[in-house]
Amino acid sequence: MATHHLYFPTLSPPLSGKSQTDMYKVASASEYLVITGVGIGDIKIAKKAWILPGQSWTVFDISPVNYTFEVQAMSAEKLPFVLPAVFTIGPRIDDDDSLLKYAKLISPHDKLSHHVKELVQGIIEGETRVLAASMTMEEVFRGTKEFKQEVFAKVQLELNQFGLLIYNANVKQLVDVPGHEYFSYLGQKTQMEAANQAKVDVAEARMKGEIGSKLREGQTLQNASKIDAETKIISTQRQGEGKKEEIKVKTEVKVFENQREAEVAEANAELAKKKAGWAKEAEVAEVEATKAVALREAELQREVEIMNALTRTEKLKADYLSKASVEYETKVQEANWELYKKQKAAEAILYEREKEAEAQKTIAEAAFYARQQVADGELYAKRKEAEGLVALAQAQGSYLRTLLDALGGNYAALRDYLMINGGLFQEIAKINADAVNGLQPKISIWTTGGGGEAALGGGSDAMKEVAGVYRMLPPLFKTVQEQTGMLPPAWMGALTDSSHS
């Protein structure tokens, strides 16, 4: 489909180089012009028209196209089948609105393009599947004509919105899907029913033919006997007439009597023949009827036996199939139950293992927490103990620094003070007392001089306290001096001999 665009800057007449025939367009018999542009609100469809400056035009073909599909559908019993169909579809040319729809929606595409084919196929398949899903397979097969008509009506209703028309639709015979041979079995059933009915009709026609043949033969025999009898009667009459002429007078009475006797005999013979014929016909008809009835009964019995055999076969098939299905379902249920029990047992074991793991994890976490708490407690105690030692050391250091500062930086005096304050001299005295227990030791008397306070540094309160301690202590310095050779410092006092005191 060719597209031509003509653009002009103004609405002035065409240039002198173009003739007016170049602006006048005519579509062929199976085509239409679609014109858009200046002066046209939407689109304009025409067979022939002037193409003005600022307008464009295209040509689209309206000839119908054949679309061949094989629609996959499924009946209400979930039985799949294939519906082969050939649809002849084209634009609706008898309706302007439909033609406008086609020109807008379909004409830009090739009629044989994949897009258009998928559009038509989607509508046909969708409507066919929806309709088939509401009908049983028997309804689809028996009412094929109505089914096709309803499919065409629904498809046409959907195609109207695209301006398309179904010119012709040919749906072929419904085809079975491999593995679901319903139509073939149904056709075989119909064929067997038709064959059985044909056999019955042939038997009935044969019966009627044989009865008619026997009837014709009986009638032929009857007519032949009648003609023979009439011939004999005429012959007898002619002979009687000859004799009557010869012995007319003598034998007139006798001839008359013979004639009467002949007539009576003829009547009796005719009656006997008729009775015999009738009896024979009755017997033949009875025999034929009996044979026909027996033949018909045999054929019907044969048909009944065939149907019974088919019924039993189908029943056995159904029973075995049902039994197999039940056994299969039972086995499947048992297998599912065993699988379910195994799964539950595995899940229970897994759950127990998970719980044990969680419990062990909880115990480990609790033990770790307890050990961590103990460690934290020990660390805290050690830290506090260290802090106490540090504080004690700091206090002792501060104490020693204060004493050392008070003693003027004399480490010897500080040592002596610490020994005295720590009770070292008392311990030494106790040890010596224990050692000289029972002996007569010398007794030393220790006094402080008058100038003790001056010697101790005057008015120092700390030294006064220290001097008071020394005054209260037992006279141990002498003993210490004797034992160790160490003299107390001068500011603590002087040792005096007891003999001079």
Coordinates of C-alpha atoms in Angstrom, one line a residue:
M1 CA 0.0 0.0 0.0
A2 CA 1.6 3.2 -1.2
T3 CA 1.5 6.4 0.8
H4 CA 2.0 9.8 -0.9
H5 CA 2.3 13.2 1.0
L6 CA 2.0 16.6 -0.7
Y7 CA 2.9 19.6 1.4
F8 CA 2.6 23.2 0.3
P9 CA 3.4 26.3 2.4
T10 CA 0.2 28.1 1.4
L11 CA -3.3 27.4 0.0
S12 CA -2.3 29.0 -3.3
P13 CA -3.0 27.2 -6.6
P14 CA -0.4 24.6 -7.5
L15 CA 2.7 25.6 -9.3
S16 CA 2.7 25.8 -13.0
G17 CA 4.9 22.8 -13.3
K18 CA 2.1 20.5 -12.0
S19 CA -1.1 19.9 -13.9
Q20 CA -4.5 19.6 -12.2
T21 CA -4.7 16.0 -13.2
D22 CA -1.8 15.3 -10.8
M23 CA -4.0 16.5 -8.0
Y24 CA -7.0 14.5 -8.9
K25 CA -6.8 10.9 -7.5
V26 CA -9.1 8.0 -8.4
A27 CA -9.1 4.6 -6.6
S28 CA -9.5 1.3 -8.4
A29 CA -12.6 -0.9 -8.0
S30 CA -11.3 -2.7 -4.9
E31 CA -9.7 0.3 -3.3
Y32 CA -10.6 3.5 -1.4
L33 CA -8.8 6.8 -0.8
V34 CA -8.2 8.0 2.7
I35 CA -7.5 11.7 2.8
T36 CA -6.3 13.8 5.8
G37 CA -5.0 17.3 6.2
V38 CA -6.3 20.8 5.7
G39 CA -10.1 21.2 5.7
I40 CA -10.7 17.7 7.0
G41 CA -11.6 17.2 10.7
D42 CA -10.7 13.5 11.1
I43 CA -10.4 11.5 7.9
K44 CA -12.2 11.4 4.6
I45 CA -12.9 8.2 2.6
A46 CA -13.7 8.5 -1.1
K47 CA -13.4 6.6 -4.4
K48 CA -12.1 9.8 -6.2
A49 CA -11.2 13.2 -4.9
W50 CA -9.1 16.3 -5.4
I51 CA -6.0 16.4 -3.3
L52 CA -5.6 20.0 -2.1
P53 CA -2.4 21.5 -0.9
G54 CA -1.7 20.7 2.7
Q55 CA -3.5 17.3 2.4
S56 CA -2.1 13.8 2.3
W57 CA -3.7 10.6 1.0
T58 CA -3.3 6.9 1.1
V59 CA -5.0 3.9 -0.6
F60 CA -6.2 0.8 1.1
D61 CA -7.5 -2.4 -0.4
I62 CA -11.0 -3.7 0.6
S63 CA -10.8 -7.1 -0.9
P64 CA -11.4 -9.9 1.6
V65 CA -8.6 -12.3 2.7
N66 CA -8.8 -16.0 3.8
Y67 CA -7.5 -16.8 7.3
T68 CA -6.9 -20.5 8.1
F69 CA -6.8 -21.5 11.8
E70 CA -6.9 -24.7 13.9
V71 CA -8.5 -23.6 17.1
Q72 CA -7.6 -25.6 20.2
A73 CA -10.8 -25.8 22.4
M74 CA -12.0 -27.8 25.4
S75 CA -15.5 -28.9 26.2
A76 CA -17.3 -28.7 29.5
E77 CA -16.0 -32.2 30.4
K78 CA -12.4 -30.9 29.9
L79 CA -12.1 -32.9 26.7
P80 CA -9.8 -31.1 24.1
F81 CA -10.5 -31.0 20.4
V82 CA -9.4 -29.1 17.3
L83 CA -11.7 -26.9 15.2
P84 CA -10.2 -26.4 11.7
A85 CA -11.7 -23.3 10.2
V86 CA -11.2 -21.0 7.2
F87 CA -12.6 -17.5 7.5
T88 CA -13.0 -15.1 4.6
I89 CA -12.8 -11.6 6.3
G90 CA -12.6 -8.2 4.9
P91 CA -13.8 -4.6 5.6
R92 CA -17.5 -3.9 5.8
I93 CA -18.1 -1.6 2.8
D94 CA -21.9 -1.2 3.3
D95 CA -21.5 0.8 6.5
D96 CA -19.6 4.1 6.6
D97 CA -18.8 3.9 10.3
S98 CA -17.3 0.4 9.9
L99 CA -15.3 1.6 6.9
L100 CA -13.9 4.5 9.0
K101 CA -12.9 2.1 11.8
Y102 CA -11.2 -0.2 9.3
A103 CA -9.4 2.7 7.7
K104 CA -8.1 3.9 11.1
L105 CA -7.3 0.6 12.8
I106 CA -6.5 -2.0 10.2
S107 CA -5.6 -0.3 6.9
P108 CA -2.1 0.9 8.1
H109 CA -1.2 -2.8 8.4
D110 CA -0.9 -5.4 5.7
K111 CA -4.0 -7.6 5.7
L112 CA -1.7 -10.7 5.6
S113 CA 0.7 -9.3 8.3
H114 CA 1.3 -11.1 11.5
H115 CA -0.4 -8.3 13.5
V116 CA -3.7 -8.6 11.7
K117 CA -3.6 -12.4 11.6
E118 CA -3.0 -12.5 15.4
L119 CA -5.8 -10.1 16.0
V120 CA -8.3 -12.1 14.0
Q121 CA -7.0 -15.4 15.4
G122 CA -7.2 -14.2 19.0
I123 CA -10.9 -13.1 18.5
I124 CA -11.8 -16.4 16.9
E125 CA -10.0 -18.6 19.3
G126 CA -11.2 -16.7 22.4
E127 CA -14.9 -16.8 21.4
T128 CA -14.7 -20.5 20.3
R129 CA -13.1 -21.6 23.6
V130 CA -15.6 -19.7 25.7
L131 CA -18.5 -21.2 23.8
A132 CA -17.0 -24.7 23.7
A133 CA -16.4 -24.6 27.5
S134 CA -20.1 -24.1 28.1
M135 CA -21.1 -27.2 26.0
T136 CA -20.6 -30.9 26.4
M137 CA -18.8 -32.9 23.8
E138 CA -22.0 -34.6 22.7
E139 CA -23.7 -31.2 22.3
V140 CA -20.8 -30.0 20.2
F141 CA -20.8 -33.1 18.0
R142 CA -24.6 -33.4 17.6
G143 CA -25.2 -29.7 17.1
T144 CA -22.3 -28.8 14.9
K145 CA -24.3 -26.5 12.7
E146 CA -25.7 -24.5 15.6
F147 CA -22.3 -24.5 17.2
K148 CA -20.7 -23.0 14.1
Q149 CA -23.5 -20.4 13.7
E150 CA -23.1 -19.3 17.3
V151 CA -19.3 -19.1 16.9
F152 CA -19.7 -17.0 13.8
A153 CA -22.2 -14.7 15.5
K154 CA -19.9 -14.1 18.5
V155 CA -16.8 -13.6 16.3
Q156 CA -18.7 -11.2 14.1
L157 CA -19.8 -9.2 17.1
E158 CA -16.1 -8.8 18.2
L159 CA -15.0 -8.0 14.6
N160 CA -17.5 -5.1 14.3
Q161 CA -15.4 -2.9 16.5
F162 CA -12.6 -3.1 13.9
G163 CA -14.9 -2.6 10.9
L164 CA -14.4 -6.2 9.7
L165 CA -17.1 -8.5 8.2
I166 CA -17.1 -12.3 7.9
Y167 CA -17.9 -12.9 4.2
N168 CA -17.7 -16.6 4.5
A169 CA -16.7 -19.1 7.1
N170 CA -16.1 -22.8 6.6
V171 CA -15.5 -25.0 9.6
K172 CA -14.2 -28.4 8.8
Q173 CA -15.0 -31.6 10.7
L174 CA -14.0 -31.5 14.3
V175 CA -10.7 -33.2 14.9
D176 CA -9.5 -35.2 17.9
V177 CA -6.4 -34.1 19.9
P178 CA -3.9 -37.0 20.0
G179 CA -4.6 -39.0 23.1
H180 CA -8.2 -37.9 23.2
E181 CA -9.9 -39.8 20.3
Y182 CA -13.5 -39.0 21.3
F183 CA -14.8 -38.1 17.8
S184 CA -13.3 -41.2 16.2
Y185 CA -15.0 -43.4 18.7
L186 CA -18.3 -41.5 18.4
G187 CA -18.1 -41.9 14.6
Q188 CA -17.4 -45.6 14.9
K189 CA -20.4 -45.9 17.2
T190 CA -22.6 -44.0 14.7
Q191 CA -21.2 -46.1 11.8
M192 CA -22.0 -49.4 13.7
E193 CA -25.5 -48.2 14.5
A194 CA -26.1 -47.3 10.8
A195 CA -24.6 -50.6 9.7
N196 CA -26.9 -52.5 12.1
Q197 CA -29.9 -50.6 10.9
A198 CA -29.0 -51.3 7.3
K199 CA -28.8 -55.0 8.1
V200 CA -32.2 -54.9 9.7
D201 CA -33.6 -53.0 6.7
V202 CA -32.1 -55.5 4.2
A203 CA -33.6 -58.4 6.2
E204 CA -37.0 -56.8 6.2
A205 CA -36.8 -56.1 2.4
R206 CA -35.7 -59.7 1.8
M207 CA -38.6 -61.0 3.9
K208 CA -41.0 -58.8 1.9
G209 CA -39.5 -59.9 -1.4
E210 CA -39.7 -63.6 -0.6
I211 CA -43.3 -63.2 0.6
G212 CA -44.3 -61.3 -2.5
S213 CA -42.6 -63.9 -4.7
K214 CA -44.5 -66.7 -3.1
L215 CA -47.7 -64.8 -3.4
R216 CA -47.1 -64.2 -7.1
E217 CA -46.3 -67.9 -7.6
G218 CA -49.6 -68.9 -5.9
Q219 CA -51.6 -66.4 -8.0
T220 CA -50.0 -67.8 -11.2
L221 CA -50.9 -71.3 -10.2
Q222 CA -54.4 -70.3 -9.4
N223 CA -54.9 -68.5 -12.8
A224 CA -53.4 -71.5 -14.7
S225 CA -55.8 -73.9 -13.0
K226 CA -58.7 -71.6 -13.7
I227 CA -57.8 -71.3 -17.4
D228 CA -57.4 -75.1 -17.6
A229 CA -60.8 -75.6 -16.0
E230 CA -62.4 -73.1 -18.3
T231 CA -60.8 -74.8 -21.3
K232 CA -62.1 -78.1 -20.3
I233 CA -65.6 -76.7 -19.7
I234 CA -65.6 -75.1 -23.2
S235 CA -64.4 -78.4 -24.7
T236 CA -67.1 -80.3 -22.9
Q237 CA -69.7 -77.8 -23.9
R238 CA -68.7 -78.0 -27.6
Q239 CA -68.8 -81.8 -27.5
G240 CA -72.2 -81.7 -25.8
E241 CA -73.5 -79.4 -28.4
G242 CA -72.4 -81.8 -31.2
K243 CA -74.0 -84.8 -29.5
K244 CA -77.0 -82.7 -28.8
E245 CA -77.4 -82.0 -32.5
E246 CA -77.1 -85.7 -33.3
I247 CA -79.3 -86.9 -30.6
K248 CA -81.0 -83.7 -29.9
V249 CA -84.3 -85.1 -29.0
K250 CA -83.1 -88.2 -27.2
T251 CA -80.3 -86.8 -25.2
E252 CA -81.6 -83.2 -24.6
V253 CA -82.6 -84.1 -21.1
K254 CA -79.5 -86.1 -20.5
V255 CA -77.3 -83.3 -21.8
F256 CA -79.1 -80.9 -19.6
E257 CA -78.5 -83.1 -16.7
N258 CA -74.9 -83.6 -17.6
Q259 CA -74.5 -79.9 -18.1
R260 CA -75.9 -79.4 -14.7
E261 CA -73.7 -82.1 -13.2
A262 CA -70.7 -80.5 -15.1
E263 CA -71.5 -77.1 -13.7
V264 CA -71.9 -78.5 -10.2
A265 CA -68.6 -80.5 -10.6
E266 CA -66.9 -77.4 -12.0
A267 CA -68.2 -75.3 -9.2
N268 CA -67.1 -78.0 -6.7
A269 CA -63.7 -78.3 -8.4
E270 CA -63.3 -74.5 -8.5
L271 CA -64.2 -74.3 -4.9
A272 CA -61.8 -77.2 -4.0
K273 CA -59.1 -75.5 -6.0
K274 CA -59.7 -72.2 -4.4
K275 CA -59.7 -73.9 -1.0
A276 CA -56.5 -75.7 -1.8
G277 CA -54.9 -72.5 -3.1
W278 CA -56.0 -70.6 -0.1
A279 CA -54.8 -73.3 2.3
K280 CA -51.5 -73.5 0.4
E281 CA -51.1 -69.7 0.4
A282 CA -52.0 -69.7 4.1
E283 CA -49.5 -72.4 4.9
V284 CA -46.8 -70.7 2.7
A285 CA -47.5 -67.4 4.3
E286 CA -47.5 -68.9 7.7
V287 CA -44.2 -70.7 7.0
E288 CA -42.7 -67.6 5.5
A289 CA -43.9 -65.5 8.3
T290 CA -42.5 -68.0 10.8
K291 CA -39.2 -68.0 9.0
A292 CA -39.2 -64.3 8.7
V293 CA -40.0 -63.9 12.4
A294 CA -37.3 -66.5 13.3
L295 CA -34.8 -64.7 11.0
R296 CA -35.7 -61.4 12.5
E297 CA -35.5 -62.8 16.0
A298 CA -32.1 -64.3 15.1
E299 CA -30.9 -61.0 13.8
L300 CA -32.3 -59.1 16.7
Q301 CA -30.8 -61.6 19.1
R302 CA -27.5 -61.3 17.3
E303 CA -27.7 -57.6 17.6
V304 CA -28.6 -57.9 21.2
E305 CA -25.8 -60.3 21.9
I306 CA -23.4 -57.9 20.1
M307 CA -24.7 -55.0 22.1
N308 CA -24.5 -57.1 25.3
A309 CA -21.0 -58.1 24.5
L310 CA -20.0 -54.5 23.8
T311 CA -21.8 -53.5 27.0
R312 CA -20.0 -56.2 29.0
T313 CA -16.7 -55.2 27.4
E314 CA -17.2 -51.5 28.2
K315 CA -18.4 -52.5 31.7
L316 CA -15.3 -54.7 32.2
K317 CA -13.2 -51.9 30.9
A318 CA -14.9 -49.4 33.2
D319 CA -14.6 -51.9 36.2
Y320 CA -11.0 -52.6 35.5
L321 CA -10.3 -48.9 34.9
S322 CA -12.2 -47.9 38.1
K323 CA -10.4 -50.6 40.0
A324 CA -7.1 -49.6 38.6
S325 CA -7.9 -45.9 39.4
V326 CA -9.0 -46.8 42.9
E327 CA -5.9 -48.9 43.5
Y328 CA -3.8 -46.1 42.0
E329 CA -5.4 -43.5 44.2
T330 CA -5.1 -45.8 47.2
K331 CA -1.4 -46.4 46.4
V332 CA -0.9 -42.7 45.9
Q333 CA -2.7 -41.9 49.2
E334 CA -0.6 -44.6 51.0
A335 CA 2.6 -43.3 49.5
N336 CA 1.6 -39.8 50.4
W337 CA 0.7 -40.9 54.0
E338 CA 4.0 -42.7 54.3
L339 CA 5.8 -39.7 52.9
Y340 CA 3.8 -37.5 55.3
K341 CA 4.7 -39.6 58.3
K342 CA 8.4 -39.7 57.3
Q343 CA 8.3 -36.0 56.8
K344 CA 6.7 -35.5 60.2
A345 CA 9.1 -37.9 61.8
A346 CA 12.0 -36.1 60.2
E347 CA 10.5 -32.7 61.2
A348 CA 10.1 -34.0 64.8
I349 CA 13.7 -35.2 64.9
L350 CA 14.8 -32.0 63.3
Y351 CA 12.7 -30.1 65.9
E352 CA 14.2 -32.1 68.8
R353 CA 17.7 -31.6 67.4
E354 CA 17.0 -27.8 67.0
K355 CA 15.6 -27.7 70.6
E356 CA 18.6 -29.7 71.9
A357 CA 21.0 -27.3 70.0
E358 CA 19.1 -24.3 71.3
A359 CA 19.2 -25.8 74.9
Q360 CA 22.9 -26.5 74.6
K361 CA 23.4 -23.1 73.1
T362 CA 21.4 -21.6 76.1
I363 CA 23.4 -23.7 78.6
A364 CA 26.6 -22.7 77.0
E365 CA 25.5 -19.0 76.9
A366 CA 24.5 -19.3 80.6
A367 CA 27.8 -21.0 81.6
F368 CA 29.7 -18.4 79.5
Y369 CA 27.7 -15.7 81.2
A370 CA 28.3 -17.2 84.6
R371 CA 32.0 -17.5 83.9
Q372 CA 32.0 -14.0 82.5
Q373 CA 30.2 -12.8 85.7
V374 CA 32.7 -14.7 87.9
A375 CA 35.6 -13.3 85.9
D376 CA 34.0 -9.9 86.0
G377 CA 33.6 -10.3 89.7
E378 CA 37.2 -11.5 90.2
L379 CA 38.4 -8.7 87.9
Y380 CA 36.3 -6.2 89.8
A381 CA 37.6 -7.6 93.2
K382 CA 41.2 -7.6 91.9
R383 CA 40.7 -4.1 90.5
K384 CA 39.2 -2.9 93.8
E385 CA 41.9 -4.7 95.7
A386 CA 44.5 -3.0 93.5
E387 CA 42.7 0.2 93.9
G388 CA 42.8 -0.3 97.7
L389 CA 46.5 -1.2 97.6
V390 CA 47.1 1.9 95.4
A391 CA 45.1 4.0 97.8
L392 CA 46.9 2.5 100.8
A393 CA 50.2 3.0 99.1
Q394 CA 49.2 6.5 98.3
A395 CA 48.1 7.1 101.9
Q396 CA 51.2 5.5 103.3
G397 CA 53.3 7.5 100.8
S398 CA 51.5 10.7 101.8
Y399 CA 52.0 9.6 105.5
L400 CA 55.7 8.9 105.0
R401 CA 56.2 12.2 103.1
T402 CA 54.5 14.1 105.9
L403 CA 56.7 12.4 108.6
L404 CA 59.8 12.9 106.5
D405 CA 58.9 16.5 106.0
A406 CA 58.3 16.9 109.7
L407 CA 61.7 15.2 110.5
G408 CA 63.4 17.6 108.2
G409 CA 64.3 14.9 105.6
N410 CA 66.1 12.7 108.2
Y411 CA 65.7 9.1 106.9
A412 CA 67.3 7.6 110.1
A413 CA 64.9 9.5 112.3
L414 CA 62.1 8.3 110.1
R415 CA 63.3 4.7 110.4
D416 CA 63.5 4.8 114.1
Y417 CA 60.1 6.4 114.4
L418 CA 58.6 3.7 112.2
M419 CA 60.3 1.0 114.3
I420 CA 59.0 2.5 117.5
N421 CA 55.5 3.1 116.1
G422 CA 55.4 -0.4 114.6
G423 CA 56.2 -1.9 118.1
L424 CA 59.5 -3.3 117.0
F425 CA 61.3 -2.3 120.2
Q426 CA 58.5 -3.8 122.4
E427 CA 58.8 -7.1 120.4
I428 CA 62.5 -7.1 120.9
A429 CA 62.1 -6.4 124.6
K430 CA 59.6 -9.2 124.9
I431 CA 61.9 -11.6 123.2
N432 CA 64.8 -10.5 125.4
A433 CA 62.6 -10.8 128.5
D434 CA 61.7 -14.3 127.5
A435 CA 65.4 -15.0 127.0
V436 CA 66.6 -13.7 130.4
N437 CA 63.6 -15.0 132.3
G438 CA 64.9 -16.2 135.7
L439 CA 68.1 -14.2 135.4
Q440 CA 68.9 -10.9 137.2
P441 CA 69.2 -8.5 134.4
K442 CA 70.3 -5.0 134.7
I443 CA 67.5 -2.4 134.9
S444 CA 68.0 0.7 132.9
I445 CA 66.1 3.9 133.8
W446 CA 65.5 6.3 131.0
T447 CA 64.5 9.9 131.6
T448 CA 64.3 12.9 129.5
G449 CA 66.4 15.9 130.2
G450 CA 65.0 19.2 131.2
G451 CA 65.6 20.7 127.9
G452 CA 63.7 18.0 126.1
E453 CA 61.2 20.2 124.6
A454 CA 63.9 22.5 123.3
A455 CA 65.8 19.6 122.0
L456 CA 62.8 18.4 120.2
G457 CA 62.3 21.5 118.4
G458 CA 60.5 23.8 120.7
G459 CA 56.8 24.3 120.1
S460 CA 56.2 21.8 117.4
D461 CA 52.9 20.0 118.2
A462 CA 53.9 17.0 116.3
M463 CA 57.2 16.6 118.1
K464 CA 55.4 17.1 121.4
E465 CA 53.2 14.2 120.6
V466 CA 56.2 12.1 119.7
A467 CA 58.0 13.1 122.9
G468 CA 54.9 12.1 124.9
V469 CA 55.0 8.7 123.2
Y470 CA 58.6 8.4 124.2
R471 CA 57.8 9.4 127.7
M472 CA 55.1 6.8 128.0
L473 CA 57.2 4.0 126.5
P474 CA 59.1 1.7 128.9
P475 CA 62.8 2.3 129.3
L476 CA 63.7 0.1 126.4
F477 CA 66.3 2.2 124.6
K478 CA 69.0 1.2 127.0
T479 CA 68.3 -2.4 126.4
V480 CA 68.2 -1.8 122.7
Q481 CA 71.5 0.1 122.9
E482 CA 73.0 -2.8 124.9
Q483 CA 71.7 -5.4 122.5
T484 CA 72.1 -3.6 119.2
G485 CA 74.5 -0.7 119.8
M486 CA 71.9 1.7 118.4
L487 CA 71.3 4.9 120.4
P488 CA 68.2 6.8 120.2
P489 CA 68.4 10.3 118.6
A490 CA 69.3 13.2 120.8
W491 CA 66.0 14.9 120.5
M492 CA 64.2 11.8 122.0
G493 CA 66.1 12.0 125.2
A494 CA 69.2 10.6 127.0
L495 CA 69.9 7.3 128.6
T496 CA 71.0 7.5 132.2
D497 CA 72.5 4.8 134.4
S498 CA 70.3 3.6 137.2
S499 CA 73.1 3.7 139.5
H500 CA 73.4 7.4 139.0
S501 CA 69.9 8.3 139.2

